[in-house]
Short mmCIF file of C-alpha atoms in Angstrom, two decimals:
data_model
loop_
_atom_site.label_atom_id
_atom_site.label_comp_id
_atom_site.label_asym_id
_atom_site.label_seq_id
_atom_site.Cartn_x
_atom_site.Cartn_y
_atom_site.Cartn_z
CA MET A 1 -8.91 -18.84 9.12
CA ALA A 2 -9.06 -15.30 7.74
CA ILE A 3 -11.22 -12.75 5.98
CA LEU A 4 -10.51 -12.56 2.26
CA PHE A 5 -10.70 -9.02 0.92
CA PRO A 6 -10.61 -8.67 -2.89
CA THR A 7 -9.44 -5.23 -4.03
CA ASP A 8 -9.12 -3.27 -7.24
CA PHE A 9 -7.21 -0.46 -5.44
CA SER A 10 -10.21 1.87 -5.77
CA GLU A 11 -11.52 4.39 -3.25
CA GLN A 12 -14.43 2.01 -2.74
CA SER A 13 -11.96 -0.65 -1.59
CA VAL A 14 -10.48 1.77 0.93
CA LYS A 15 -13.91 2.42 2.43
CA THR A 16 -14.95 -1.23 2.43
CA PHE A 17 -11.73 -2.24 4.17
CA GLY A 18 -12.99 -0.54 7.32
CA TYR A 19 -15.98 -2.89 7.35
CA ALA A 20 -13.73 -5.91 6.87
CA LEU A 21 -11.54 -4.67 9.72
CA GLU A 22 -14.51 -4.48 12.06
CA PHE A 23 -15.39 -8.11 11.36
CA ALA A 24 -11.76 -9.23 11.62
CA LYS A 25 -11.43 -7.51 14.98
CA LYS A 26 -14.58 -9.15 16.38
CA LEU A 27 -13.62 -12.57 15.03
CA ASN A 28 -9.94 -12.14 15.95
CA VAL A 29 -8.77 -13.29 12.53
CA PRO A 30 -6.32 -11.75 10.01
CA ILE A 31 -7.25 -10.16 6.69
CA THR A 32 -5.84 -11.37 3.40
CA LEU A 33 -5.94 -8.86 0.56
CA ILE A 34 -6.15 -10.28 -2.94
CA HIS A 35 -5.85 -8.57 -6.30
CA VAL A 36 -6.64 -10.59 -9.42
CA TYR A 37 -5.41 -9.36 -12.78
CA HIS A 38 -5.95 -10.67 -16.28
CA ILE A 39 -3.29 -12.23 -18.47
CA PRO A 40 -1.59 -9.32 -20.26
CA VAL A 41 -2.07 -9.04 -24.02
CA MET A 42 0.93 -10.39 -25.88
CA ASN A 43 2.35 -9.03 -29.10
CA PRO A 44 1.20 -11.46 -31.84
CA ALA A 45 4.56 -11.05 -33.58
CA THR A 46 6.48 -12.37 -30.58
CA ILE A 47 4.08 -15.28 -30.22
CA GLU A 48 4.51 -16.24 -33.87
CA LEU A 49 8.28 -16.12 -33.49
CA GLY A 50 8.03 -18.39 -30.48
CA THR A 51 9.85 -16.01 -28.19
CA ASN A 52 8.52 -17.59 -25.02
CA MET A 53 11.32 -15.99 -23.02
CA VAL A 54 10.04 -12.52 -23.88
CA ASN A 55 6.50 -13.50 -22.92
CA GLU A 56 7.68 -14.99 -19.62
CA GLU A 57 9.66 -11.86 -18.81
CA LEU A 58 6.56 -9.77 -19.51
CA LEU A 59 4.46 -11.96 -17.21
CA ASN A 60 7.05 -11.79 -14.44
CA ALA A 61 7.37 -8.02 -14.78
CA ASN A 62 3.61 -7.63 -14.67
CA GLU A 63 3.34 -9.81 -11.56
CA THR A 64 6.09 -7.83 -9.81
CA ALA A 65 4.35 -4.56 -10.66
CA MET A 66 1.04 -5.85 -9.23
CA GLU A 67 2.78 -7.09 -6.07
CA ASN A 68 4.40 -3.70 -5.53
CA LYS A 69 1.10 -1.93 -6.11
CA LEU A 70 -0.66 -4.21 -3.62
CA LYS A 71 2.04 -3.66 -1.01
CA GLN A 72 1.72 0.13 -1.36
CA PHE A 73 -2.05 -0.20 -1.08
CA LYS A 74 -1.77 -2.39 2.03
CA ASP A 75 0.64 0.03 3.69
CA SER A 76 -1.69 2.91 2.87
CA LEU A 77 -4.70 1.10 4.35
CA GLN A 78 -2.89 0.28 7.57
CA ALA A 79 -1.69 3.86 7.95
CA GLN A 80 -5.17 5.26 7.27
CA TYR A 81 -6.89 3.01 9.82
CA ALA A 82 -4.12 3.01 12.44
CA ASN A 83 -5.83 5.57 14.69
CA SER A 84 -9.24 3.86 14.55
CA TYR A 85 -7.72 0.42 15.07
CA PRO A 86 -4.57 0.78 17.21
CA ASP A 87 -4.55 -2.99 17.74
CA MET A 88 -4.55 -3.69 14.01
CA VAL A 89 -5.14 -7.29 12.98
CA LYS A 90 -2.53 -8.92 10.77
CA VAL A 91 -2.95 -7.91 7.12
CA SER A 92 -1.26 -9.80 4.30
CA GLY A 93 -1.61 -9.64 0.54
CA MET A 94 -1.36 -11.72 -2.60
CA VAL A 95 -1.83 -11.27 -6.33
CA ARG A 96 -3.27 -13.84 -8.72
CA MET A 97 -3.48 -13.92 -12.50
CA GLY A 98 -6.65 -15.31 -14.06
CA LEU A 99 -10.42 -14.93 -13.97
CA VAL A 100 -11.41 -12.68 -11.08
CA GLY A 101 -14.28 -14.69 -9.63
CA ASP A 102 -12.64 -18.09 -9.99
CA GLU A 103 -9.34 -16.99 -8.45
CA ILE A 104 -11.06 -15.32 -5.51
CA MET A 105 -13.14 -18.41 -4.73
CA ARG A 106 -10.17 -20.74 -5.12
CA THR A 107 -8.07 -18.61 -2.78
CA ALA A 108 -10.89 -18.35 -0.24
CA GLU A 109 -10.99 -22.13 0.05
CA GLU A 110 -7.19 -22.40 0.16
CA ILE A 111 -6.90 -20.06 3.15
CA ASN A 112 -10.05 -21.39 4.83
CA ALA A 113 -11.65 -17.94 4.72
CA LYS A 114 -14.42 -17.18 7.20
CA TYR A 115 -15.94 -14.58 4.87
CA ILE A 116 -15.25 -12.94 1.53
CA VAL A 117 -15.89 -9.19 1.93
CA ILE A 118 -16.58 -7.33 -1.32
CA GLY A 119 -17.45 -3.70 -2.00
CA VAL A 120 -20.16 -3.18 -4.63
CA LYS A 121 -20.72 -0.13 -6.79
CA GLN A 122 -24.20 1.15 -7.48
CA ARG A 123 -23.46 3.40 -10.43
CA ASN A 124 -24.84 2.45 -13.82
CA ASP A 125 -21.62 2.34 -15.81
CA LEU A 126 -19.28 -0.14 -17.47
CA ASN A 127 -17.09 -0.45 -14.39
CA ARG A 128 -20.09 -1.45 -12.32
CA PHE A 129 -21.03 -4.02 -14.96
CA LEU A 130 -17.60 -5.63 -14.88
CA ILE A 131 -17.35 -5.63 -11.09
CA GLY A 132 -20.98 -6.69 -10.78
CA SER A 133 -20.42 -9.69 -13.04
CA SER A 134 -17.52 -10.92 -10.91
CA THR A 135 -19.40 -10.26 -7.67
CA MET A 136 -22.48 -12.17 -8.79
CA HIS A 137 -20.35 -15.05 -10.03
CA ILE A 138 -18.81 -15.31 -6.57
CA ILE A 139 -22.17 -15.00 -4.82
CA ASN A 140 -23.74 -17.69 -6.98
CA LYS A 141 -20.86 -20.17 -6.78
CA SER A 142 -18.85 -19.55 -3.61
CA LYS A 143 -18.91 -22.14 -0.84
CA ILE A 144 -17.60 -19.44 1.51
CA PRO A 145 -20.12 -16.89 2.91
CA VAL A 146 -19.94 -13.56 1.07
CA ILE A 147 -20.46 -10.11 2.59
CA THR A 148 -21.25 -7.33 0.12
CA VAL A 149 -20.88 -3.69 1.17
CA PRO A 150 -22.58 -0.95 -0.90
CA GLU A 151 -20.54 2.11 -1.78
CA ASN A 152 -22.86 4.58 -0.03
CA PHE A 153 -22.95 2.64 3.24
CA ASN A 154 -21.85 4.56 6.33
CA GLN A 155 -18.72 2.68 7.34
CA LEU A 156 -18.89 4.11 10.87
CA SER A 157 -22.13 2.26 11.54
CA SER A 158 -21.85 -0.70 13.88
CA VAL A 159 -23.72 -3.97 13.43
CA GLN A 160 -26.59 -3.83 15.92
CA LYS A 161 -29.48 -5.38 13.98
CA ILE A 162 -29.02 -8.43 11.76
CA ALA A 163 -32.00 -9.40 9.60
CA TYR A 164 -32.48 -12.87 8.17
CA ALA A 165 -34.91 -13.35 5.27
CA THR A 166 -36.10 -16.85 6.12
CA ASP A 167 -38.24 -19.35 4.23
CA ILE A 168 -39.37 -20.60 7.68
CA THR A 169 -38.29 -24.19 7.26
CA PHE A 170 -36.23 -25.90 9.91
CA ASN A 171 -33.36 -26.03 7.43
CA ASP A 172 -32.88 -22.43 8.57
CA ASN A 173 -31.69 -23.54 12.00
CA THR A 174 -28.07 -23.91 10.89
CA ILE A 175 -28.01 -20.32 9.62
CA ILE A 176 -29.88 -18.96 12.63
CA ILE A 177 -27.33 -20.52 14.99
CA LYS A 178 -24.48 -18.99 12.98
CA LEU A 179 -26.17 -15.59 13.08
CA LEU A 180 -26.73 -15.82 16.82
CA ASP A 181 -23.03 -16.52 17.30
CA LEU A 182 -22.19 -13.53 15.09
CA ALA A 183 -24.69 -11.34 16.92
CA LYS A 184 -23.08 -12.14 20.27
CA LEU A 185 -19.74 -10.84 18.99
CA PHE A 186 -21.33 -7.52 18.04
CA ASN A 187 -23.83 -7.44 20.92
CA ALA A 188 -26.52 -7.36 18.22
CA THR A 189 -30.03 -8.74 17.72
CA VAL A 190 -31.11 -11.22 15.03
CA LYS A 191 -34.44 -10.36 13.41
CA CYS A 192 -35.83 -13.23 11.35
CA PHE A 193 -38.65 -12.37 8.97
CA HIS A 194 -40.65 -14.01 6.22
CA VAL A 195 -42.54 -12.17 3.48
CA HIS A 196 -45.82 -13.94 2.78
CA ASP A 197 -49.40 -13.81 1.62
CA SER A 198 -51.47 -13.16 4.74
CA LYS A 199 -54.01 -15.76 3.55
CA LEU A 200 -51.52 -18.56 4.32
CA GLU A 201 -52.42 -18.94 7.99
CA ILE A 202 -50.28 -22.06 8.43
CA GLU A 203 -47.20 -19.85 8.39
CA ASN A 204 -48.33 -18.20 11.61
CA SER A 205 -48.13 -21.53 13.41
CA ILE A 206 -44.69 -22.20 11.90
CA ILE A 207 -43.45 -18.87 13.26
CA ASP A 208 -44.87 -19.79 16.66
CA ASP A 209 -42.88 -23.04 16.51
CA PHE A 210 -39.69 -21.10 15.79
CA ILE A 211 -40.37 -18.73 18.68
CA GLU A 212 -40.86 -21.67 21.01
CA GLN A 213 -37.68 -23.36 19.79
CA TYR A 214 -35.65 -20.22 20.47
CA ARG A 215 -37.57 -19.19 23.58
CA ALA A 216 -34.44 -18.73 25.70
CA GLU A 217 -32.79 -16.46 23.11
CA ALA A 218 -36.03 -14.57 22.53
CA ASN A 219 -36.41 -13.92 26.26
CA GLN A 220 -32.95 -12.35 26.21
CA ASN A 221 -33.93 -10.16 23.24
CA LEU A 222 -31.32 -11.90 21.10
CA ILE A 223 -33.77 -12.98 18.39
CA THR A 224 -37.22 -12.13 17.04
CA PHE A 225 -39.47 -13.70 14.38
CA GLN A 226 -41.96 -11.81 12.26
CA LEU A 227 -44.23 -12.29 9.24
CA ILE A 228 -44.43 -9.47 6.69
CA ASP A 229 -47.63 -9.32 4.66
CA ASN A 230 -46.72 -8.43 1.09
CA LEU A 231 -47.33 -10.16 -2.22
CA ASN A 232 -44.10 -8.64 -3.59
CA VAL A 233 -41.10 -10.25 -1.93
CA LEU A 234 -38.66 -7.45 -2.78
CA ASP A 235 -41.02 -4.77 -1.49
CA GLY A 236 -41.48 -6.76 1.70
CA ILE A 237 -37.75 -7.08 2.25
CA ASP A 238 -37.15 -3.41 1.51
CA TYR A 239 -39.90 -2.43 3.95
CA PHE A 240 -38.51 -4.60 6.75
CA VAL A 241 -34.94 -3.37 6.27
CA LYS A 242 -35.95 0.30 6.35
CA GLU A 243 -38.60 0.00 9.06
CA ASN A 244 -36.20 -1.76 11.44
CA ASN A 245 -33.02 0.16 10.58
CA ILE A 246 -31.25 -3.08 9.70
CA ASP A 247 -27.44 -3.03 9.62
CA LEU A 248 -26.83 -6.40 7.94
CA LEU A 249 -29.25 -8.38 5.74
CA CYS A 250 -28.65 -12.12 5.53
CA VAL A 251 -30.04 -14.47 2.87
CA LEU A 252 -29.56 -18.15 2.13
CA LYS A 253 -29.10 -19.36 -1.44
CA GLN A 254 -30.47 -22.85 -1.82
CA LYS A 255 -31.71 -25.28 -4.43
CA HIS A 256 -35.40 -24.83 -3.64
CA TYR A 257 -36.12 -21.11 -3.82
CA TRP A 258 -38.57 -19.32 -1.51
CA LEU A 259 -40.88 -17.47 -3.91
CA ASP A 260 -37.91 -17.22 -6.31
CA ILE A 261 -36.24 -14.74 -3.95
CA PHE A 262 -32.86 -16.35 -4.40
CA GLU A 263 -33.01 -16.61 -8.16
CA LYS A 264 -29.98 -14.92 -9.63
CA LYS A 265 -31.85 -11.87 -10.92
CA ILE A 266 -33.51 -11.11 -7.60
CA THR A 267 -30.37 -11.71 -5.57
CA LYS A 268 -28.55 -9.30 -7.87
CA HIS A 269 -31.30 -6.71 -7.32
CA LEU A 270 -30.87 -7.00 -3.55
CA VAL A 271 -27.07 -6.77 -3.69
CA PHE A 272 -26.98 -3.71 -5.92
CA ASN A 273 -30.04 -1.83 -4.67
CA GLU A 274 -30.22 -2.32 -0.90
CA ASN A 275 -28.28 0.31 1.02
CA VAL A 276 -27.10 -2.07 3.73
CA PRO A 277 -24.43 -4.78 3.65
CA MET A 278 -25.59 -8.30 2.82
CA LEU A 279 -24.37 -11.64 4.12
CA ILE A 280 -25.02 -14.47 1.66
CA TYR A 281 -24.80 -18.10 2.73
CA HIS A 282 -25.10 -21.22 0.58
CA GLU A 283 -27.08 -24.26 1.61
#
C-alpha cells in the first residue's frame, strides 16, 4: 500500500507533495512518485525507411532522460522537506510512457495505492486545460480514491475538519466509516451535510436516524450531521465549506446522482473552484 503522487515537475507539484507527505506520515505508508510522458514524435523519414533501431534508441534515450529528471526531482523534494519531516517516509519513483490518466490509474491499482494525490491549477490557461482534462479523467474513472489539492491551498494547514456532502442514504455508511477512521488519524471531526429544499421535511427524520446510528461518535464530537437549506447545491456546499472552515471536502461519485451534484460538470466545478482539498470516492 502506498500513496501515488503524479508529478509534472512543476512548482505546484513541490507544494502538493507536502500534503501527500502529511497523509503518508499519518497512514504510515510510502509515497510513489510517477511521471507520465507521451510517446515522442518520430521523424517520418526514419519510419518510412523502417529504421526501428533508431526509433528504439530514441525511446530508450527519452526514458532514461525522464528517469534522471524524476530522480533529481525526488532528491530535491526530500531535501526540501527534510527539516519538516525528519522521519521521512520512503519515497520511490517511476516513469511511464502513454496516456497520462490511464497510466496513473493502472499504476495506482498495480501498487495497491491508498490514495492518488493530485495538485490542480486554477488558472485559466492551456496548461490548466491539459492538466484538468487528465485530472477529471482520473476522478471520473479511478477505482482508487483521489485527493485533489488546489494550488492556492495553505500547505501548512492541518486536517481538523472533514466535510462529507452526503445524499443521506444508508449507502453512505461505508464512506462515513472510512472518514471516521481517517479523522482519528488526524484527530479531526467529520461533518456530514446535505443540501436540500427545506420543504422536504422527511429529510429531517433521516438525519435524526443518522445521528442515532452514530450516537456514540457524536457524543465524542467525532461526527455531526446537518441539513443546509439551499435550492442551489453548489451554493450550499460553498456556504458550508466556508462557514465551517473545512479542511477537506469529501464527495462520493455514484450511479444515481444526488441532485446531479456528481455529474461530471459539477464535480469539475468543485475541484477547480473550491479552495480546499477534495477527497473523491467511487461507489
